[in-house]
mmCIF file of C-alpha atoms and ligand atoms in Angstrom:
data_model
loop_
_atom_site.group_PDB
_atom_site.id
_atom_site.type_symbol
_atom_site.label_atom_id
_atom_site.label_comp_id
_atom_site.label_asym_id
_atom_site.label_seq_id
_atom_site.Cartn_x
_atom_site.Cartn_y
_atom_site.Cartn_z
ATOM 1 C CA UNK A 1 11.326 -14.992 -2.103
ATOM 2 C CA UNK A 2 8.048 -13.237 -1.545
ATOM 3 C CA UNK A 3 5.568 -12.504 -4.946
ATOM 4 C CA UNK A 4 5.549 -9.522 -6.100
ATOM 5 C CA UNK A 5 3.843 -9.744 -9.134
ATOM 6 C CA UNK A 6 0.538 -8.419 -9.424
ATOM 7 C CA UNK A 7 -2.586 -8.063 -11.360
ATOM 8 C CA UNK A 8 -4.234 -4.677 -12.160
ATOM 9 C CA UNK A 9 -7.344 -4.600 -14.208
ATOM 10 C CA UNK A 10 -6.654 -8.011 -15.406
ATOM 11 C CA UNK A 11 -2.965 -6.638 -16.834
ATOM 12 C CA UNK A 12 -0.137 -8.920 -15.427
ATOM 13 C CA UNK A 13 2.604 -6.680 -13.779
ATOM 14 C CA UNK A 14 6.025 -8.108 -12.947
ATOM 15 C CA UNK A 15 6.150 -6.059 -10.205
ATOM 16 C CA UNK A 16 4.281 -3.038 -8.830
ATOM 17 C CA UNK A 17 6.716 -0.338 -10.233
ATOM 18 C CA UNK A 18 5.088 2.090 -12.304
ATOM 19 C CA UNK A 19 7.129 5.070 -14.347
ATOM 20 C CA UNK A 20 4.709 8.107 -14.114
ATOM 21 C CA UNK A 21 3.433 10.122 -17.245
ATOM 22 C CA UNK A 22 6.053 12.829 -18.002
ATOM 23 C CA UNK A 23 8.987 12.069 -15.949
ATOM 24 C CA UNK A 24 10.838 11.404 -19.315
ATOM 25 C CA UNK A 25 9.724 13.113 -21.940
ATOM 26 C CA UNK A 26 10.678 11.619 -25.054
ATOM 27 C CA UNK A 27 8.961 8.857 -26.366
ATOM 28 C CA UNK A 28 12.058 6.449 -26.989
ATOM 29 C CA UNK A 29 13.593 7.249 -24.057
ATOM 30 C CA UNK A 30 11.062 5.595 -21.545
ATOM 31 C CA UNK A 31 12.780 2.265 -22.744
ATOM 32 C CA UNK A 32 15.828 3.778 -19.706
ATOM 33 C CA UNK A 33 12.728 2.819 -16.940
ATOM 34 C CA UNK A 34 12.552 -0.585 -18.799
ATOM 35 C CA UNK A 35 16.069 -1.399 -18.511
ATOM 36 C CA UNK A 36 16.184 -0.329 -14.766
ATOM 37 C CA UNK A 37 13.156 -3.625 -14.266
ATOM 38 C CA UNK A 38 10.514 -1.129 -13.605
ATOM 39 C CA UNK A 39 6.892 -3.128 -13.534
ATOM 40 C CA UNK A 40 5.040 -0.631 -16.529
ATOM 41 C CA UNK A 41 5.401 2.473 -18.158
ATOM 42 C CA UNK A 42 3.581 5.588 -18.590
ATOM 43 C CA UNK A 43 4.468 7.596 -21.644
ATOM 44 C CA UNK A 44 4.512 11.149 -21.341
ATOM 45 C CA UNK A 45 1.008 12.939 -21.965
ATOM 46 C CA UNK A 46 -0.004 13.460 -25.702
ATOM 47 C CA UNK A 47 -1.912 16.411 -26.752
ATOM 48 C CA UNK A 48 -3.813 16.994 -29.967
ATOM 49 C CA UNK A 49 -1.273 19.828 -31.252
ATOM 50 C CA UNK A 50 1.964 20.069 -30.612
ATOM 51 C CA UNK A 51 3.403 21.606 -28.062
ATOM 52 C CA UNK A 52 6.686 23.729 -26.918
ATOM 53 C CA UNK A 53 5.927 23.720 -23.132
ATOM 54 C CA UNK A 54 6.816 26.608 -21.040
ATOM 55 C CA UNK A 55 9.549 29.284 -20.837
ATOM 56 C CA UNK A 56 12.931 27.705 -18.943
ATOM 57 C CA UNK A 57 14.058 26.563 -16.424
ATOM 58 C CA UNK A 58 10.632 24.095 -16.506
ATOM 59 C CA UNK A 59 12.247 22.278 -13.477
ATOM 60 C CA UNK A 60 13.422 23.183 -10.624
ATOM 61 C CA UNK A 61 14.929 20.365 -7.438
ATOM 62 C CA UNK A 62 14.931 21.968 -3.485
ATOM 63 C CA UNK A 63 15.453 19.876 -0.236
ATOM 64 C CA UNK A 64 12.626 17.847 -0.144
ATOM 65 C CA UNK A 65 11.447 17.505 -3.680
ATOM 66 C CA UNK A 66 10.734 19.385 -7.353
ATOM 67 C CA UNK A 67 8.837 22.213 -8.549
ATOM 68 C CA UNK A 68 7.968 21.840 -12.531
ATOM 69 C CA UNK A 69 5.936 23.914 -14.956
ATOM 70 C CA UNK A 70 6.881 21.548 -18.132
ATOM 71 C CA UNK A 71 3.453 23.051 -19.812
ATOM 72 C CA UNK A 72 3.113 19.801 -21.667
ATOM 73 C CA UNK A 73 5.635 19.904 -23.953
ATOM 74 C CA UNK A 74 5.076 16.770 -26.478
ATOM 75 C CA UNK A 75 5.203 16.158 -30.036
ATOM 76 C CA UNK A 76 1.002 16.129 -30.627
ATOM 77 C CA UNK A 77 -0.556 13.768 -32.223
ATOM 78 C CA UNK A 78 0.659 13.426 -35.472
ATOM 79 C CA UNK A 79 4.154 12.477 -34.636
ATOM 80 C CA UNK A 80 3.239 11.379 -31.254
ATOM 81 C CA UNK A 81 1.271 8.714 -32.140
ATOM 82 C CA UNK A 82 3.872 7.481 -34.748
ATOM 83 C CA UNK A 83 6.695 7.362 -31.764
ATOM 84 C CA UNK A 84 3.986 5.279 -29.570
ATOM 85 C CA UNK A 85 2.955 2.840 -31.988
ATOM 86 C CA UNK A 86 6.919 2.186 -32.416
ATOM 87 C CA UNK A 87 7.306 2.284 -28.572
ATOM 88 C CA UNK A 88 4.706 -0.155 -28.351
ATOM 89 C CA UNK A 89 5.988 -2.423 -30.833
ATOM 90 C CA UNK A 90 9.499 -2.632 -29.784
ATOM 91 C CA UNK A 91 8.087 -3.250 -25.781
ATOM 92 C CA UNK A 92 6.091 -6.029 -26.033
ATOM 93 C CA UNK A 93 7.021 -7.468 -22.741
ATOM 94 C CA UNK A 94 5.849 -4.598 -20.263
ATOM 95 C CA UNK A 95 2.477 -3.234 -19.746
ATOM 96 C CA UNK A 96 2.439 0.494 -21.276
ATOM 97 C CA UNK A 97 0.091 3.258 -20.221
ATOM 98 C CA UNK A 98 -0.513 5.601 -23.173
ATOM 99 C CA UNK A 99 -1.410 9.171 -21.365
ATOM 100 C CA UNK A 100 -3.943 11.860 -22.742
ATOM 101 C CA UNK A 101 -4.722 15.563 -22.282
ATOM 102 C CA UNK A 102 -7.289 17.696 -23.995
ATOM 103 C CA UNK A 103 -8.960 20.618 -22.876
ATOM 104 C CA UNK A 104 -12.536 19.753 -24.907
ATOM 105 C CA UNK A 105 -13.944 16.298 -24.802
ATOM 106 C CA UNK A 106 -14.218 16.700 -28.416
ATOM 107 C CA UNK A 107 -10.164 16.653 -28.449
ATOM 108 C CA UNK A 108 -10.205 13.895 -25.901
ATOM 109 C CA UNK A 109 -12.124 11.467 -28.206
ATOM 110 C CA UNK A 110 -9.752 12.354 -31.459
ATOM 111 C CA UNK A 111 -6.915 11.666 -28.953
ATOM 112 C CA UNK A 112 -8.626 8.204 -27.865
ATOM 113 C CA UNK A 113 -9.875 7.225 -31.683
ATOM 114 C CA UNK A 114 -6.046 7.256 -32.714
ATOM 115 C CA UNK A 115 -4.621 5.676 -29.576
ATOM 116 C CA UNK A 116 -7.157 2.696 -29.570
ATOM 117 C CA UNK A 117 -6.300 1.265 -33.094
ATOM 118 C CA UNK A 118 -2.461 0.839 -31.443
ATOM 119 C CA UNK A 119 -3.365 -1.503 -28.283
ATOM 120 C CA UNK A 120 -1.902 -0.472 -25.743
ATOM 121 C CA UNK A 121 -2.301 -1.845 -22.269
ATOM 122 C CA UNK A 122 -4.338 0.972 -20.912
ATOM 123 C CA UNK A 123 -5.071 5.150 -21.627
ATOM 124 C CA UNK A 124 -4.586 6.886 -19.076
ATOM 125 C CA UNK A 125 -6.894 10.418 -18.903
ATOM 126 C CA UNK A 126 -4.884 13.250 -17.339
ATOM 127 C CA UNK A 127 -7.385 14.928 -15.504
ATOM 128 C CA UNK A 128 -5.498 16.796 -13.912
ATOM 129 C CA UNK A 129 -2.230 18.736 -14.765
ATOM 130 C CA UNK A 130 -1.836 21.889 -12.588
ATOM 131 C CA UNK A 131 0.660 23.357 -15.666
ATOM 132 C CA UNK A 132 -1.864 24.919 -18.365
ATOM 133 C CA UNK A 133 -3.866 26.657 -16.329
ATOM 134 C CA UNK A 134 -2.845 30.275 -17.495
ATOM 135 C CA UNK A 135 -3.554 29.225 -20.832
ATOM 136 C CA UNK A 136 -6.712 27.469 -20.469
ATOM 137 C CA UNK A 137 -8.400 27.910 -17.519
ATOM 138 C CA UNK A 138 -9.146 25.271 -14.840
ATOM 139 C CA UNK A 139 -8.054 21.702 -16.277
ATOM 140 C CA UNK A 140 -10.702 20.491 -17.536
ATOM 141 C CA UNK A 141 -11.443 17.435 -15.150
ATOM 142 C CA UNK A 142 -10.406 18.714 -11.612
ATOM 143 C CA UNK A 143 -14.583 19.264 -11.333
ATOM 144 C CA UNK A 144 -16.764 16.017 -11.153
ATOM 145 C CA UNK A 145 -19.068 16.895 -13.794
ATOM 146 C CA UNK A 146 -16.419 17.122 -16.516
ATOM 147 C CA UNK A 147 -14.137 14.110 -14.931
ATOM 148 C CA UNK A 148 -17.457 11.621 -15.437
ATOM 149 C CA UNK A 149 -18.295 13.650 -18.790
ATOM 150 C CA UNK A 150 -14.817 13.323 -20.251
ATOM 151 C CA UNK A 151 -14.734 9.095 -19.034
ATOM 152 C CA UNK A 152 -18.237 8.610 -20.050
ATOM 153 C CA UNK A 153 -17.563 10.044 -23.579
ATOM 154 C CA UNK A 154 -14.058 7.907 -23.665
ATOM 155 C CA UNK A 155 -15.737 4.614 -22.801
ATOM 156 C CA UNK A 156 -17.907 5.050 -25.682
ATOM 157 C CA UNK A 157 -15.235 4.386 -27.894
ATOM 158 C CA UNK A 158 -12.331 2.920 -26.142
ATOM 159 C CA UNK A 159 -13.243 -0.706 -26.775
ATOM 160 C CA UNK A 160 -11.001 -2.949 -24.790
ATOM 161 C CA UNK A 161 -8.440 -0.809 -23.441
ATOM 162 C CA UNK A 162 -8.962 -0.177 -20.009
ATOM 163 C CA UNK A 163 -9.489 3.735 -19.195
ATOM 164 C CA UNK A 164 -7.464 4.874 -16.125
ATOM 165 C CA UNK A 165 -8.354 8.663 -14.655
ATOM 166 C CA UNK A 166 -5.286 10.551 -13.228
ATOM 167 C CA UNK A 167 -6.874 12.781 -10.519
ATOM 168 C CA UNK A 168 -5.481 16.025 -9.301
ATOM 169 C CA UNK A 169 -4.901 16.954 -5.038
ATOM 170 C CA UNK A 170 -5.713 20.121 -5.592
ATOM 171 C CA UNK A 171 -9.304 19.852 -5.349
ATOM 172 C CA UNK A 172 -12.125 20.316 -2.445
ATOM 173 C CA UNK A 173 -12.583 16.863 -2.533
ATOM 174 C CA UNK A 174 -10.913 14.080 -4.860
ATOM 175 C CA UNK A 175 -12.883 11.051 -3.715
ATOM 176 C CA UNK A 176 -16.023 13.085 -5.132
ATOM 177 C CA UNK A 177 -13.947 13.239 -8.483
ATOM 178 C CA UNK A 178 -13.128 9.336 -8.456
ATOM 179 C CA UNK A 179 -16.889 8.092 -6.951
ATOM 180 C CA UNK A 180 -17.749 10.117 -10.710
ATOM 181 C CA UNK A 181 -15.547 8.985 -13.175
ATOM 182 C CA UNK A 182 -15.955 4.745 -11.542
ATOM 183 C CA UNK A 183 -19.689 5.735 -12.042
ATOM 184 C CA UNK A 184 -18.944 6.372 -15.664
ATOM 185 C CA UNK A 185 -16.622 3.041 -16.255
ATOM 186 C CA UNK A 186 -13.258 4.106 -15.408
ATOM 187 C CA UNK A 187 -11.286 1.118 -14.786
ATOM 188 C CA UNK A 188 -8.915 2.260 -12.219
ATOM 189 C CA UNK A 189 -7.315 5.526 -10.631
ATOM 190 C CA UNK A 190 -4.415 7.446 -10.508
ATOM 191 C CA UNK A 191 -3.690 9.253 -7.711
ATOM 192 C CA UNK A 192 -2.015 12.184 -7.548
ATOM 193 C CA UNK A 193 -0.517 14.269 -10.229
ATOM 194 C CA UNK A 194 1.100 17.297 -8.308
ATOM 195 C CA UNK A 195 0.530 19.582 -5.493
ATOM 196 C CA UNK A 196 0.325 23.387 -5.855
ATOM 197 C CA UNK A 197 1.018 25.037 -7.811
ATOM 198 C CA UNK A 198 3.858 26.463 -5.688
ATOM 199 C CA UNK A 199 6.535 28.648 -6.047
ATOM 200 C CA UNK A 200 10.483 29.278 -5.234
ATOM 201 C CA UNK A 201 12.191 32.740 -5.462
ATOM 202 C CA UNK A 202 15.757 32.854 -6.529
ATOM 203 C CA UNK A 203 17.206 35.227 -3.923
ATOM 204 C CA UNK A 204 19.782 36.362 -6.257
ATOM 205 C CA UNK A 205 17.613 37.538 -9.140
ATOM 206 C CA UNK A 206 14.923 38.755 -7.018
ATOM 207 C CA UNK A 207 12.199 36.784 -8.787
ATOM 208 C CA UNK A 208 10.615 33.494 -9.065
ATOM 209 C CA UNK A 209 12.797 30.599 -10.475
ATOM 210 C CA UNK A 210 10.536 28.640 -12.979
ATOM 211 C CA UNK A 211 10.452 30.237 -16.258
ATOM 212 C CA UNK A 212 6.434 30.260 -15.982
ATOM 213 C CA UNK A 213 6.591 31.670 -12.153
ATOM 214 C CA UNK A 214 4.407 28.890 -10.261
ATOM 215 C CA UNK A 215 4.613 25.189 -10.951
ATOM 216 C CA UNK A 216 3.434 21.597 -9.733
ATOM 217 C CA UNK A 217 5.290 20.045 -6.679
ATOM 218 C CA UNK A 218 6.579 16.550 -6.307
ATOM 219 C CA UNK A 219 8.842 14.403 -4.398
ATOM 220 C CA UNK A 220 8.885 13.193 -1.041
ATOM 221 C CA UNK A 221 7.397 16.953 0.298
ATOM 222 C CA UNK A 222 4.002 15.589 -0.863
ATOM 223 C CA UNK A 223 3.902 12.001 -0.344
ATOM 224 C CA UNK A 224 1.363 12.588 3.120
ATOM 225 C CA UNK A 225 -0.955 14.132 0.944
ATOM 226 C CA UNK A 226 -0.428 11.453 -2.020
ATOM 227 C CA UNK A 227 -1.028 8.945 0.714
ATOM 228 C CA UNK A 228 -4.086 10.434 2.158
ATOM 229 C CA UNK A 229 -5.292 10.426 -1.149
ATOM 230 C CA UNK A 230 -5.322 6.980 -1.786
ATOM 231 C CA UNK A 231 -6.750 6.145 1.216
ATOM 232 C CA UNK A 232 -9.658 8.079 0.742
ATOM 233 C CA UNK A 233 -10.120 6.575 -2.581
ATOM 234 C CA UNK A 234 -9.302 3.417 -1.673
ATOM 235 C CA UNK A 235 -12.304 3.411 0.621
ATOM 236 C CA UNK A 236 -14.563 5.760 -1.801
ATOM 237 C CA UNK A 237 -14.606 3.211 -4.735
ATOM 238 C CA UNK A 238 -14.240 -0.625 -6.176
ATOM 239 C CA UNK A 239 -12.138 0.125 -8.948
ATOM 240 C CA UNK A 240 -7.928 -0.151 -8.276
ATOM 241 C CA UNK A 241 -5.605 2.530 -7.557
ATOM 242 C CA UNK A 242 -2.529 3.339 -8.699
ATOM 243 C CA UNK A 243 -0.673 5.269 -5.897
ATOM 244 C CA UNK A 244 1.769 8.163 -6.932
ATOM 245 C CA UNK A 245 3.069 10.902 -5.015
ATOM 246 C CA UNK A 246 6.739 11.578 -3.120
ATOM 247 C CA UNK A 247 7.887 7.712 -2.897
ATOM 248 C CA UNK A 248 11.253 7.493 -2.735
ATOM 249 C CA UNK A 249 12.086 4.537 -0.058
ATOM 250 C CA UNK A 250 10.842 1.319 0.631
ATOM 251 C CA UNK A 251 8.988 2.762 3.552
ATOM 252 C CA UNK A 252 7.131 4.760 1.544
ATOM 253 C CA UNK A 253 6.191 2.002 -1.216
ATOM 254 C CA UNK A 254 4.883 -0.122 2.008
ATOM 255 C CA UNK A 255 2.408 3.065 3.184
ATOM 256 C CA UNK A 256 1.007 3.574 -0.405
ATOM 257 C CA UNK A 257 0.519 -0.398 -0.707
ATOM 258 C CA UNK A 258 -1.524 -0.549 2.516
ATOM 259 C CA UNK A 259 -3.068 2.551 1.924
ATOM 260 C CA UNK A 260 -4.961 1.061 -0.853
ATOM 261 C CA UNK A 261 -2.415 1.750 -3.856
ATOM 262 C CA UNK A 262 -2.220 -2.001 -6.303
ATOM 263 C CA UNK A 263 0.568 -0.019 -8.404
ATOM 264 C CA UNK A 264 3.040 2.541 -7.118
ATOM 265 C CA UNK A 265 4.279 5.157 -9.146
ATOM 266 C CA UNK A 266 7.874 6.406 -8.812
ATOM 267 C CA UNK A 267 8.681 9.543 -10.688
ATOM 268 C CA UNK A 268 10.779 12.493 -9.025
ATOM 269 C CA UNK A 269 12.868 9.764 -7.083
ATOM 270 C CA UNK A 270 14.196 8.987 -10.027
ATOM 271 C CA UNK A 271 15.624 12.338 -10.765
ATOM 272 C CA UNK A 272 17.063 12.140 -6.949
ATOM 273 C CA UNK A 273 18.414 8.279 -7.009
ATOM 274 C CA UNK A 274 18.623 7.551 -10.441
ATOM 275 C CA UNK A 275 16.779 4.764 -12.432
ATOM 276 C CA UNK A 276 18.377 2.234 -10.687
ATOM 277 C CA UNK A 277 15.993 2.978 -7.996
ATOM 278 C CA UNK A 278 13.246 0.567 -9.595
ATOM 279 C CA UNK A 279 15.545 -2.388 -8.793
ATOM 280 C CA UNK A 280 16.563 -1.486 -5.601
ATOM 281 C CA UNK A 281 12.789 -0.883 -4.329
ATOM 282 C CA UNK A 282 12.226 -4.170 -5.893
ATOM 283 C CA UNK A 283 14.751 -5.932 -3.608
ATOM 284 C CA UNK A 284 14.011 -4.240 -0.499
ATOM 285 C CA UNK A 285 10.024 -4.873 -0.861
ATOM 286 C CA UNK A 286 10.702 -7.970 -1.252
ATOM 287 C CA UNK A 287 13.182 -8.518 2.076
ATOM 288 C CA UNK A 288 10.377 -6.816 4.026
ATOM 289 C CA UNK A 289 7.801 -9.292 2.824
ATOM 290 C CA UNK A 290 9.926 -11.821 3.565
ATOM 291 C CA UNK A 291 10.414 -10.413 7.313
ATOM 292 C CA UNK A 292 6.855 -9.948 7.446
ATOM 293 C CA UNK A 293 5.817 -13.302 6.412
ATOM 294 C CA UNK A 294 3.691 -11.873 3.576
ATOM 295 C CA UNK A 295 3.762 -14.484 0.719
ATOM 296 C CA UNK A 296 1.967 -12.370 -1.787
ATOM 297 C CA UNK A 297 2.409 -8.676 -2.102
ATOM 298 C CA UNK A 298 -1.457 -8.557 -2.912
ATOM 299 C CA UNK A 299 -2.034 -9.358 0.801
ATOM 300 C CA UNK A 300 -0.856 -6.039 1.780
ATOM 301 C CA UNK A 301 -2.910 -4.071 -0.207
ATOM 302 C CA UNK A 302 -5.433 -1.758 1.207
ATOM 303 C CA UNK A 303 -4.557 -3.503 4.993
ATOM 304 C CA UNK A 304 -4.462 0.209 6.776
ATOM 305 C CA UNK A 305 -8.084 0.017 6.834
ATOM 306 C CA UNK A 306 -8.717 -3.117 8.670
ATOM 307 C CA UNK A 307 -7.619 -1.735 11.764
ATOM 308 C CA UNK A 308 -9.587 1.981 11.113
HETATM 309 C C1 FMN B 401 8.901 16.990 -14.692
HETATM 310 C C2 FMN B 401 7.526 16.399 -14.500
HETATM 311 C C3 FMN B 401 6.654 16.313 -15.594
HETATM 312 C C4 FMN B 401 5.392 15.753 -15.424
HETATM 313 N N1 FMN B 401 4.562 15.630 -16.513
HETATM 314 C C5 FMN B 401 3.356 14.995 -16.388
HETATM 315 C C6 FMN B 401 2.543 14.747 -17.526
HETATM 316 O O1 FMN B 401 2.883 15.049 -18.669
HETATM 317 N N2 FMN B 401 1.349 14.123 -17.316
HETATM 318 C C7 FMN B 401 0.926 13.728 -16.075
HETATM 319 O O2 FMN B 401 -0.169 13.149 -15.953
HETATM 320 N N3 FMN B 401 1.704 13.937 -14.974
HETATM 321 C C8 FMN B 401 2.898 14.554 -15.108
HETATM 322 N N4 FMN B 401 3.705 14.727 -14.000
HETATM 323 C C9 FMN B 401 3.246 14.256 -12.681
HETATM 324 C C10 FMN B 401 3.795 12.855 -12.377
HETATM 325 O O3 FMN B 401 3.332 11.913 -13.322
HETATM 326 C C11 FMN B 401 3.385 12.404 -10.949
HETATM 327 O O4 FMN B 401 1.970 12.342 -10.886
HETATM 328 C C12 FMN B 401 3.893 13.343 -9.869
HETATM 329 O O5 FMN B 401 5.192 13.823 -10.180
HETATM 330 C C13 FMN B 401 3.924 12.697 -8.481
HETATM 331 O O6 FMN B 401 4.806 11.596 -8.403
HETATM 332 P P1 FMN B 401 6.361 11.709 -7.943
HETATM 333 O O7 FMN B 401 6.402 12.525 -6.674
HETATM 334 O O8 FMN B 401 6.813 10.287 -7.768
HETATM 335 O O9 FMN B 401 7.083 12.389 -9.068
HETATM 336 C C14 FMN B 401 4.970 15.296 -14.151
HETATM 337 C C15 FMN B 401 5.859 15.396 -13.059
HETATM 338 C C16 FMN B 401 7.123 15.925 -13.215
HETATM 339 C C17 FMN B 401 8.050 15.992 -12.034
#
């Protein structure tokens, strides 16, 4: 049997598996990932105040992936922050990512000064969701300026828990983006949150399908721009990457590894395969490490750039 446990900011993983932010939304129900063996959990992202989300249907599957427009639907942080701490304390064993989004540092750091006190294994900053735009404008960290702002202003009072950025695709030029927040102390990346937004029309009602007209694409349809992503990264700064974006087969796991990616997220294939997926990935990494001689899955990270 090859390894495939790995380190990421100093966090043992049992393997590199990671459940990205919002693929379940309730709070207890990200224990379902944990059962399937997945290596860590992200919890869906918290906001300050509650929120509904956006007008149905909020998801949408076509042939190669998902179109969503959720609009952050999540408890706030009252209650949210209750269901984490018992999430938390019930989960021991497996690293958990708690995931933020604010629209005003401000909001950020009342977020971050209620998350800290609970430990978790890291806070992840969304930085990056493609779903609130109508209401708010931009999100608030697709620009470097804000991204390093928002992480600099985090740092300040985030103590031991290592601060992850989740960075958008849907910017000029993302490497730009992660170079900033590293600069300010992030301790790793997460690359990407969705493409788009995009859009489907439903032919029979004339109109677009999503309840909120445009939404955020995943699934395999964006995994060459997921990759590319963390390859650029990968090369732009020191700090690790966790690589999201479209994997759904071993294959794909294998490109994101040697593209840079330590962790690899696997979100919309779950939807497709089912959450059995984690343990099946887990297997077949393993066989081709095995047929590639690879004792340790950490010697395949980031090996696409030797030969560049
Ligand atoms: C239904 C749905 C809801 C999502 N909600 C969030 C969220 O709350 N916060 C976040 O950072 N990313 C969110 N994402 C983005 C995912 O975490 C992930 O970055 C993206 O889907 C790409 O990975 P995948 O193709 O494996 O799903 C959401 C994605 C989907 C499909």
């Amino acid at each position: 049997m090859a390894d495939i446990r790995i380190k990421f900011c100093g966090v043992d993983f049992d393997n590199p598996f990671i459940l990205p932010s919002g693929i379940i939304t309730e709070i207890p129900e990200h224990k379902r990932a944990i059962d399937n063996g997945v290596g860590g959990v992200t919890l869906k992202s918290l906001t300050f105040e509650k929120r509904e989300g956006n007008p149905l249907p909020r998801v949408w599957k076509f042939d190669c992936g998902m179109i969503n427009s959720v609009g952050l639907r999540n408890a706030g942080i009252e209650k949210g922050s209750d269901e984490i701490k018992t999430f938390l304390d019930e989960n021991k064993g497996i690293p958990i990512i708690v995931s933020l989004f604010a629209t005003k540092i401000k909001e950020f750091l009342l977020l971050v000064e209620k998350i800290v006190p609970l430990k978790p294994h890291f806070i992840e900053l969304n930085l990056s969701c493609p779903n609130v735009d109508d209401e708010f404008g931009k999100s608030l960290g697709m620009e470097k300026g804000a991204a390093g702002e928002i992480v600099r202003a985090v740092k300040k009072i985030s103590g031991k828990v290592p601060v992850l950025a989740k960075l958008s695709p849907n910017v000029n030029d993302i490497t730009d983006i992660a170079k900033s927040c590293e600069s300010e102390g992030a301790n790793g990346i997460v690359a990407i949150n969705t493409v788009g937004p995009g859009m489907i029309i439903d032919l029979t009602k004339k109109k677009p399908i999503l309840g909120a007209k445009k939404g955020g694409v995943s699934g395999p349809a964006i995994l060459p721009v997921a990759v590319r992503c963390v390859y650029e990264i990968y090369d732009a700064v020191k700090i690790p990457v966790i690589g999201m974006g479209g994997v759904t087969k071993w294959q794909d796991v294998v490109e994101m590894i040697m593209a840079g990616a330590t962790l690899v997220g696997v979100g919309t294939a779950t939807y497709l395969k089912g959450m059995k997926i984690y343990s099946q990935l887990k297997q077949e990494l393993n066989e081709y490490l095995q047929k590639e001689n690879i004792k340790n899955l950490k010697e395949l990270v980031g090996v696409a750039h030797n030969l560049s």
